[in-house]
Amino acid sequence: MTSRTSQSSASGADSLAGLAADAYVYGYPLVFDVSMISAFMHKGFGSLAPTPFNQFGHSTKLATPDAHFVSVNNDTVYSIAQVDLSGGPVLLHVPDTAGAYYVLQFVDVWSNNFAYLGKRATGTEEGVWLIVPPGWSGTAPDKVRGVIEAPTAVISIVGRNACDSPEDMPRVHALQQRLTLTPLDTTTHRTGLPAPDPAVPEELRFYEQLRLWMANFPPAGPDQDYQERFQPLGLLEEGPTPYVNADPALVEALTEGLAAGKARVEAASNPPDDDGRTPGAWEANPHLFDYNLDHLGIGTIDAPQWKIADREAAYLVRAAAARAALWGNHGYEAVYAHTFTDSDGEQLNGSRSYTLRFEQPPPVESFWSVTMYDTPDYYLVANPAGRYSLGDRTPGLAYDEDGSLTVVIQRERPNSPGEAANWLPAPAGDFRPMIRLYTPKQSVLDGTYQLPPIVVKG
């Protein structure tokens, strides 16, 4: 195994506080992911109603600012299911989309993307798939197209159907109704998630969640070996929680480690100002979701160029990805690019007006979009126009005679009809837009294509 330097704080991983910081970075994706699963099941997301295990919850509209989910997209309509496999395999029926773009992304509770179904991965025809729990050794029914092996007993299926506009919703709604999950047998499945002891002090709640959920959803073997380091923190203790009336020295170390771990994840989620990039350059990392090294199934690309070689470095990448873009796709499915600054290197802010000029359309096989998010939450931005993104499928865009497209980014609606047609509303304060490139071409993946910077409007 590689050196700890990529994960350890300056104080060293051998101190309890340093070890606690490492544990935060390692465990943040699990805690955040399971928390989002619980939120989905009990509160829903935006127009997705609360939905129990082994059922799909469907968006009834494109995402709006009431969907409090980091970097939620406004290009596709979500169909999301939390799947429990503790009672055995589940059958998934997928309808024929008649060539229209869709993707079903399979994510374990450690936030690893481990399988894909959809236009890129498996085509758009109808089919039945079998989702099986870890270690399953049964026989699949004859009618299934394939077996999807889940790394954890609870997983998320994040479905996205391309939706061109509100008028396109009836087509999408009809597809949603034919997307179903059916347990293979009548064995009882769980109805909830393991709950942390409410007596644990709030400042230690993260570590109690991590302890509990690590035990219930063990990771791959090499990760289990790594987390053995966390024994001194009480994270591997079974049974009653060790965090009620814990030793003051441990409480101090965990508290310090929590703050240090958060700072490390936040720093990894935001590029440094002096990283050598051109001012205003978009940060597009096609390899942000390459941290899954152990379970790469149907629809994934199991190749060295799509894996982070240093396992411990992958933990920090995984945490940053969960923090800024939970449940995002591998780069070969979609590339996400964001920026915080304009071409002068200044923070983007709604007190100014900007333009984003595409001399030619971004090179994609499917479609592209640019979406507005606030900071620091990365939520969609409410605005009177009800426009949260625009892209090549947006009706009424005003292209120049040479085929270029100039997007106008500002808080107030432009007076010019042409600019108003290309207007992406901004919030009053700081913001971070994101460009999504669906099924990107090779020039995007290898970096030879560069997105244009956002420029202060003259």
Coordinates of C-alpha atoms in Angstrom, one line a residue:
M1 CA 0.0 0.0 0.0
T2 CA 1.2 3.5 -0.7
S3 CA 2.4 6.2 1.7
R4 CA -0.1 8.0 3.9
T5 CA 1.1 11.4 2.9
S6 CA -1.7 12.0 0.5
Q7 CA -4.3 11.5 3.3
S8 CA -2.5 12.7 6.4
S9 CA -2.6 16.1 7.9
A10 CA 0.6 18.0 8.8
S11 CA 0.3 16.8 12.4
G12 CA 0.7 13.2 11.2
A13 CA -1.7 10.3 10.9
D14 CA -0.3 8.7 14.1
S15 CA -2.0 11.3 16.3
L16 CA -5.6 10.7 17.3
A17 CA -6.7 14.0 15.7
G18 CA -4.8 13.2 12.5
L19 CA -6.3 9.8 12.4
A20 CA -9.8 11.2 13.0
A21 CA -9.2 13.6 10.1
D22 CA -8.3 10.7 7.9
A23 CA -11.4 8.8 9.0
Y24 CA -13.6 11.8 8.1
V25 CA -12.2 11.9 4.6
Y26 CA -12.5 8.2 4.2
G27 CA -16.0 8.0 5.7
Y28 CA -17.6 11.2 4.5
P29 CA -19.0 9.7 1.2
L30 CA -20.6 6.8 3.2
V31 CA -22.2 9.1 5.8
F32 CA -23.4 11.7 3.2
D33 CA -24.7 9.0 0.8
V34 CA -26.7 7.1 3.5
S35 CA -28.0 10.4 4.8
M36 CA -29.2 11.3 1.3
I37 CA -30.9 7.9 1.0
S38 CA -32.7 8.5 4.3
A39 CA -33.7 12.0 3.2
F40 CA -35.1 10.6 0.0
M41 CA -37.1 7.9 1.7
H42 CA -38.5 10.2 4.4
K43 CA -38.7 13.7 2.7
G44 CA -38.2 13.2 -1.0
F45 CA -36.2 15.5 -3.3
G46 CA -38.1 18.4 -4.8
S47 CA -40.9 17.0 -6.9
L48 CA -39.8 13.4 -6.0
A49 CA -42.1 12.3 -3.2
P50 CA -40.8 10.3 -0.2
T51 CA -40.4 6.7 -1.5
P52 CA -39.8 3.4 0.4
F53 CA -37.2 0.8 -0.5
N54 CA -37.6 -1.1 -3.8
Q55 CA -39.8 1.5 -5.5
F56 CA -39.0 4.3 -7.9
G57 CA -39.8 7.8 -7.0
H58 CA -40.3 9.9 -10.2
S59 CA -39.8 13.6 -10.8
T60 CA -43.0 15.2 -12.1
K61 CA -41.1 18.1 -13.6
L62 CA -37.6 19.3 -14.3
A63 CA -35.6 20.1 -11.2
T64 CA -36.3 23.5 -9.5
P65 CA -34.7 25.3 -6.5
D66 CA -36.9 23.4 -4.1
A67 CA -34.8 20.3 -4.8
H68 CA -32.1 20.8 -2.1
F69 CA -29.5 18.5 -3.6
V70 CA -26.0 19.4 -4.5
S71 CA -25.6 20.3 -8.2
V72 CA -28.9 18.7 -9.2
N73 CA -29.3 18.8 -13.0
N74 CA -32.0 20.5 -14.9
D75 CA -31.6 18.6 -18.2
T76 CA -33.1 15.3 -17.4
V77 CA -36.0 14.1 -15.3
Y78 CA -35.0 11.9 -12.3
S79 CA -36.4 8.5 -11.5
I80 CA -34.6 7.4 -8.3
A81 CA -34.9 4.2 -6.3
Q82 CA -33.3 3.1 -3.1
V83 CA -32.9 -0.7 -3.4
D84 CA -32.6 -3.1 -0.5
L85 CA -31.2 -6.5 -1.3
S86 CA -31.1 -7.9 2.2
G87 CA -34.1 -10.1 1.3
G88 CA -32.6 -11.3 -2.0
P89 CA -32.4 -10.2 -5.6
V90 CA -34.7 -7.7 -7.3
L91 CA -35.9 -7.7 -10.9
L92 CA -35.6 -4.4 -12.8
H93 CA -37.8 -3.8 -15.8
V94 CA -36.6 -1.1 -18.2
P95 CA -38.9 0.2 -21.0
D96 CA -38.0 0.9 -24.6
T97 CA -37.2 4.7 -25.0
A98 CA -37.2 4.5 -28.8
G99 CA -33.7 5.9 -29.1
A100 CA -34.1 8.8 -26.6
Y101 CA -31.2 9.3 -24.2
Y102 CA -31.5 7.8 -20.7
V103 CA -29.2 6.4 -18.1
L104 CA -29.7 4.3 -15.0
Q105 CA -26.7 4.7 -12.8
F106 CA -26.1 2.2 -10.0
V107 CA -24.4 3.6 -6.9
D108 CA -23.4 1.7 -3.7
V109 CA -23.6 3.4 -0.3
W110 CA -19.9 4.3 -0.5
S111 CA -20.9 6.4 -3.5
N112 CA -19.2 4.1 -6.0
N113 CA -20.7 3.9 -9.5
F114 CA -20.7 0.2 -10.2
A115 CA -23.0 -0.3 -13.2
Y116 CA -24.9 1.6 -15.9
L117 CA -27.8 0.8 -18.2
G118 CA -28.9 3.2 -20.9
K119 CA -28.3 4.5 -24.4
R120 CA -24.5 4.6 -24.2
A121 CA -24.1 1.4 -22.1
T122 CA -26.7 -1.1 -23.2
G123 CA -28.9 0.6 -25.8
T124 CA -32.5 1.9 -25.5
E125 CA -34.6 -1.3 -26.0
E126 CA -36.8 -2.9 -23.4
G127 CA -35.3 -5.4 -21.0
V128 CA -35.4 -7.1 -17.6
W129 CA -32.3 -7.1 -15.4
L130 CA -31.5 -9.0 -12.1
I131 CA -29.9 -7.0 -9.3
V132 CA -28.3 -9.3 -6.7
P133 CA -26.8 -8.7 -3.2
P134 CA -23.1 -9.2 -2.3
G135 CA -22.1 -12.9 -2.4
W136 CA -25.2 -14.1 -4.1
S137 CA -24.8 -17.5 -5.8
G138 CA -28.2 -18.3 -7.2
T139 CA -29.4 -18.9 -10.8
A140 CA -30.8 -16.0 -12.7
P141 CA -34.2 -16.5 -14.5
D142 CA -34.0 -17.1 -18.2
K143 CA -35.8 -13.9 -19.1
V144 CA -33.2 -11.5 -17.8
R145 CA -30.7 -9.7 -20.0
G146 CA -28.0 -9.7 -17.4
V147 CA -27.1 -9.8 -13.7
I148 CA -26.1 -6.6 -11.9
E149 CA -23.9 -7.5 -8.8
A150 CA -24.3 -5.0 -6.0
P151 CA -21.3 -4.3 -3.7
T152 CA -23.5 -3.4 -0.8
A153 CA -26.9 -4.6 0.5
V154 CA -28.4 -1.1 -0.1
I155 CA -27.8 0.7 -3.4
S156 CA -29.2 3.7 -5.2
I157 CA -30.5 3.7 -8.8
V158 CA -30.3 7.2 -10.2
G159 CA -32.3 7.3 -13.4
R160 CA -32.2 10.3 -15.8
N161 CA -34.5 10.6 -18.8
A162 CA -33.6 13.4 -21.2
C163 CA -36.5 16.0 -21.2
D164 CA -36.4 18.8 -23.7
S165 CA -39.0 21.0 -22.0
P166 CA -42.1 20.9 -19.8
E167 CA -44.1 20.0 -23.0
D168 CA -41.9 16.8 -23.3
M169 CA -43.0 15.6 -19.8
P170 CA -45.9 13.4 -21.0
R171 CA -43.5 11.2 -23.0
V172 CA -41.1 10.9 -20.1
H173 CA -44.0 10.2 -17.6
A174 CA -45.2 7.3 -19.8
L175 CA -41.6 5.8 -19.6
Q176 CA -41.5 6.3 -15.9
Q177 CA -44.6 4.3 -15.3
R178 CA -43.0 1.3 -17.1
L179 CA -39.8 1.4 -15.0
T180 CA -40.4 -1.1 -12.2
L181 CA -38.7 -3.1 -9.4
T182 CA -40.0 -6.5 -8.2
P183 CA -38.4 -8.7 -5.6
L184 CA -37.5 -12.1 -7.0
D185 CA -39.1 -13.9 -4.0
T186 CA -41.3 -13.0 -1.1
T187 CA -38.6 -12.7 1.5
T188 CA -39.0 -9.7 3.8
H189 CA -36.8 -6.7 2.9
R190 CA -35.8 -4.1 5.4
T191 CA -38.0 -1.0 5.7
G192 CA -35.4 1.4 7.2
L193 CA -31.8 2.1 7.7
P194 CA -29.7 1.5 10.9
A195 CA -30.2 4.5 13.1
P196 CA -27.4 6.0 15.3
D197 CA -27.9 6.2 19.0
P198 CA -29.7 9.5 19.8
A199 CA -27.7 9.8 23.1
V200 CA -24.5 10.5 21.2
P201 CA -23.5 14.1 21.5
E202 CA -24.0 16.1 18.3
E203 CA -20.3 16.8 17.8
L204 CA -19.7 13.1 17.6
R205 CA -22.7 12.2 15.6
F206 CA -20.7 11.9 12.3
Y207 CA -18.4 9.3 13.8
E208 CA -21.2 7.3 15.3
Q209 CA -22.9 7.2 11.9
L210 CA -19.7 6.1 10.3
R211 CA -19.1 3.4 12.9
L212 CA -22.7 2.1 12.5
W213 CA -22.8 2.2 8.7
M214 CA -19.3 0.8 8.2
A215 CA -20.4 -2.3 10.1
N216 CA -23.7 -2.6 8.2
F217 CA -22.3 -1.9 4.8
P218 CA -18.7 -3.3 4.7
P219 CA -16.6 -2.0 1.8
A220 CA -14.3 -4.0 -0.5
G221 CA -11.5 -6.0 1.1
P222 CA -8.6 -3.5 0.6
D223 CA -10.8 -0.7 2.1
Q224 CA -11.5 -2.9 5.1
D225 CA -7.8 -3.4 5.6
Y226 CA -7.3 0.4 5.5
Q227 CA -10.0 1.2 8.0
E228 CA -8.4 -1.1 10.6
R229 CA -6.3 1.9 11.3
F230 CA -9.3 3.5 12.9
Q231 CA -9.5 1.1 15.8
P232 CA -8.1 3.7 18.3
L233 CA -11.1 6.0 17.4
G234 CA -13.7 3.4 18.4
L235 CA -14.9 3.2 14.9
L236 CA -14.6 -0.6 14.7
E237 CA -16.3 -1.4 18.0
E238 CA -19.4 -3.6 17.8
G239 CA -22.5 -3.3 19.9
P240 CA -23.3 -0.2 22.0
T241 CA -21.8 3.1 20.9
P242 CA -18.5 4.1 22.5
Y243 CA -19.4 7.8 22.0
V244 CA -21.7 8.3 25.0
N245 CA -19.6 9.5 27.9
A246 CA -16.5 9.0 25.9
D247 CA -13.0 9.9 27.2
P248 CA -12.4 13.6 27.0
A249 CA -9.2 13.1 25.1
L250 CA -11.0 11.1 22.5
V251 CA -13.7 13.7 22.2
E252 CA -11.1 16.4 21.7
A253 CA -9.3 14.3 19.1
L254 CA -12.5 13.5 17.2
T255 CA -13.7 17.1 17.3
E256 CA -10.3 18.4 16.0
G257 CA -10.3 15.7 13.4
L258 CA -13.8 16.5 12.2
A259 CA -12.8 20.2 11.6
A260 CA -9.5 19.2 9.9
G261 CA -11.2 16.6 7.7
K262 CA -14.0 19.0 6.7
A263 CA -11.3 21.6 5.7
R264 CA -9.5 19.0 3.7
V265 CA -12.6 17.9 1.8
E266 CA -13.6 21.5 1.2
A267 CA -10.1 22.4 -0.1
A268 CA -10.2 19.4 -2.5
S269 CA -13.7 20.4 -3.7
N270 CA -12.4 23.9 -4.7
P271 CA -9.3 24.4 -6.8
P272 CA -6.6 26.7 -5.3
D273 CA -6.3 30.2 -6.8
D274 CA -2.6 29.6 -7.7
D275 CA -2.9 26.2 -9.4
G276 CA -1.5 27.5 -12.7
R277 CA -4.8 27.5 -14.6
T278 CA -5.7 30.3 -16.9
P279 CA -8.0 32.8 -15.1
G280 CA -11.6 31.8 -15.7
A281 CA -10.7 28.4 -17.0
W282 CA -13.4 25.8 -16.4
E283 CA -12.4 22.9 -14.2
A284 CA -13.5 19.7 -16.0
N285 CA -12.3 16.5 -14.5
P286 CA -13.5 13.5 -16.5
H287 CA -11.8 11.3 -13.8
L288 CA -13.6 12.7 -10.7
F289 CA -15.5 9.5 -10.3
D290 CA -12.7 7.0 -11.0
Y291 CA -12.3 6.1 -7.3
N292 CA -14.2 2.8 -7.6
L293 CA -11.4 0.3 -8.0
D294 CA -13.1 -2.9 -7.0
H295 CA -16.6 -3.4 -8.4
L296 CA -17.0 -2.4 -12.1
G297 CA -20.0 -4.2 -13.7
I298 CA -22.3 -3.8 -16.7
G299 CA -21.9 -0.5 -18.5
T300 CA -18.7 0.5 -16.8
I301 CA -15.2 0.7 -18.4
D302 CA -12.9 -1.5 -16.4
A303 CA -9.6 -0.1 -17.6
P304 CA -6.6 1.5 -16.0
Q305 CA -7.3 4.9 -17.5
W306 CA -10.6 5.0 -15.6
K307 CA -9.1 4.1 -12.2
I308 CA -7.1 6.1 -9.7
A309 CA -3.9 4.2 -9.1
D310 CA -3.3 5.4 -5.6
R311 CA -6.1 3.9 -3.4
E312 CA -5.5 6.3 -0.5
A313 CA -5.5 9.3 -2.8
A314 CA -8.8 8.0 -4.2
Y315 CA -10.4 8.5 -0.8
L316 CA -10.0 12.2 -0.9
V317 CA -11.2 12.4 -4.5
R318 CA -14.2 10.3 -3.5
A319 CA -15.0 12.7 -0.7
A320 CA -14.6 15.8 -2.9
A321 CA -16.9 14.2 -5.5
A322 CA -19.5 13.5 -2.9
R323 CA -19.3 17.0 -1.5
A324 CA -19.7 18.8 -4.8
A325 CA -21.5 16.3 -7.1
L326 CA -23.0 13.4 -5.2
W327 CA -24.3 10.7 -7.6
G328 CA -22.4 12.1 -10.6
N329 CA -21.5 9.9 -13.5
H330 CA -18.2 8.6 -14.8
G331 CA -16.6 10.9 -17.4
Y332 CA -17.4 8.5 -20.3
E333 CA -21.2 9.0 -19.5
A334 CA -21.1 12.7 -18.8
V335 CA -18.4 15.3 -18.0
Y336 CA -19.1 18.1 -15.6
A337 CA -17.2 21.4 -15.7
H338 CA -17.5 24.3 -13.3
T339 CA -15.9 27.6 -12.6
F340 CA -15.9 30.1 -9.8
T341 CA -14.2 33.0 -11.6
D342 CA -14.3 35.1 -14.8
S343 CA -11.6 35.6 -17.4
D344 CA -9.9 38.1 -15.1
G345 CA -9.7 35.6 -12.3
E346 CA -12.4 37.4 -10.2
Q347 CA -15.1 35.6 -8.3
L348 CA -18.4 35.4 -10.3
N349 CA -21.0 37.5 -8.6
G350 CA -24.5 38.7 -9.5
S351 CA -23.5 42.4 -9.1
R352 CA -21.9 42.1 -12.6
S353 CA -23.0 41.0 -16.0
Y354 CA -21.1 38.4 -18.1
T355 CA -21.1 36.6 -21.4
L356 CA -20.2 33.0 -22.3
R357 CA -19.5 32.7 -26.0
F358 CA -19.4 29.3 -27.8
E359 CA -17.7 29.7 -31.1
Q360 CA -18.9 26.2 -31.9
P361 CA -21.0 23.7 -30.1
P362 CA -19.2 21.5 -27.5
P363 CA -18.3 18.1 -28.9
V364 CA -20.8 15.6 -27.6
E365 CA -22.7 12.6 -28.8
S366 CA -25.9 13.4 -26.9
F367 CA -26.4 17.0 -25.7
W368 CA -24.9 19.8 -23.5
S369 CA -26.1 22.4 -21.0
V370 CA -24.9 25.1 -18.6
T371 CA -26.7 25.4 -15.3
M372 CA -26.6 28.1 -12.6
Y373 CA -25.8 27.2 -8.9
D374 CA -25.4 29.3 -5.8
T375 CA -22.5 28.9 -3.4
P376 CA -21.7 27.4 -1.0
D377 CA -24.6 25.0 -1.2
Y378 CA -24.5 24.5 -5.0
Y379 CA -28.3 24.6 -5.3
L380 CA -30.3 25.8 -8.2
V381 CA -31.0 29.6 -8.2
A382 CA -34.5 30.8 -8.0
N383 CA -35.4 33.5 -10.5
P384 CA -38.6 35.2 -11.9
A385 CA -38.0 33.6 -15.4
G386 CA -38.0 30.1 -14.0
R387 CA -34.9 29.3 -16.1
Y388 CA -32.2 27.4 -14.3
S389 CA -30.2 26.1 -17.3
L390 CA -29.9 26.4 -21.0
G391 CA -28.2 24.4 -23.7
D392 CA -28.5 23.0 -27.2
R393 CA -32.1 21.8 -26.6
T394 CA -33.3 25.1 -25.3
P395 CA -36.0 26.5 -27.6
G396 CA -35.6 30.0 -29.0
L397 CA -31.9 30.5 -28.5
A398 CA -30.5 33.3 -30.7
Y399 CA -27.4 32.1 -32.6
D400 CA -25.1 34.5 -34.5
E401 CA -24.8 34.2 -38.3
D402 CA -21.6 32.3 -38.0
G403 CA -23.3 29.7 -35.8
S404 CA -21.8 30.9 -32.5
L405 CA -23.8 31.2 -29.4
T406 CA -23.4 34.0 -26.7
V407 CA -24.9 33.2 -23.4
V408 CA -25.7 36.3 -21.2
I409 CA -25.3 35.7 -17.4
Q410 CA -26.6 38.3 -15.1
R411 CA -29.2 38.9 -12.4
E412 CA -31.6 41.1 -14.3
R413 CA -33.4 40.2 -17.5
P414 CA -31.6 41.8 -20.5
N415 CA -33.4 44.5 -22.4
S416 CA -32.4 43.2 -25.9
P417 CA -34.7 40.4 -27.1
G418 CA -31.7 38.5 -28.5
E419 CA -29.9 38.7 -25.2
A420 CA -33.0 37.8 -23.3
A421 CA -33.4 34.7 -25.4
N422 CA -29.9 33.6 -24.3
W423 CA -30.2 34.7 -20.7
L424 CA -29.0 32.5 -17.8
P425 CA -30.2 34.2 -14.6
A426 CA -27.7 34.7 -11.8
P427 CA -28.2 35.2 -8.0
A428 CA -27.5 38.4 -6.2
G429 CA -24.3 37.0 -4.6
D430 CA -21.5 34.6 -5.6
F431 CA -22.3 31.8 -7.9
R432 CA -20.8 28.7 -9.6
P433 CA -22.2 27.6 -13.0
M434 CA -21.7 24.1 -14.3
I435 CA -21.5 22.8 -17.9
R436 CA -22.6 19.2 -18.5
L437 CA -21.5 17.3 -21.6
Y438 CA -23.5 14.2 -22.1
T439 CA -21.7 11.3 -23.9
P440 CA -18.6 13.5 -24.5
K441 CA -16.4 13.0 -27.5
Q442 CA -12.7 12.1 -27.2
S443 CA -11.5 15.7 -27.4
V444 CA -13.4 16.4 -24.2
L445 CA -12.0 13.4 -22.4
D446 CA -8.4 14.0 -23.5
G447 CA -8.5 17.7 -22.8
T448 CA -7.9 19.0 -26.3
Y449 CA -11.2 20.7 -26.3
Q450 CA -11.3 23.8 -24.0
L451 CA -14.5 25.5 -22.9
P452 CA -14.6 29.3 -23.3
P453 CA -14.2 31.5 -20.2
I454 CA -16.9 33.7 -18.8
V455 CA -16.1 37.3 -19.6
V456 CA -17.3 40.5 -17.8
K457 CA -19.8 42.2 -20.2
G458 CA -18.5 45.3 -21.7

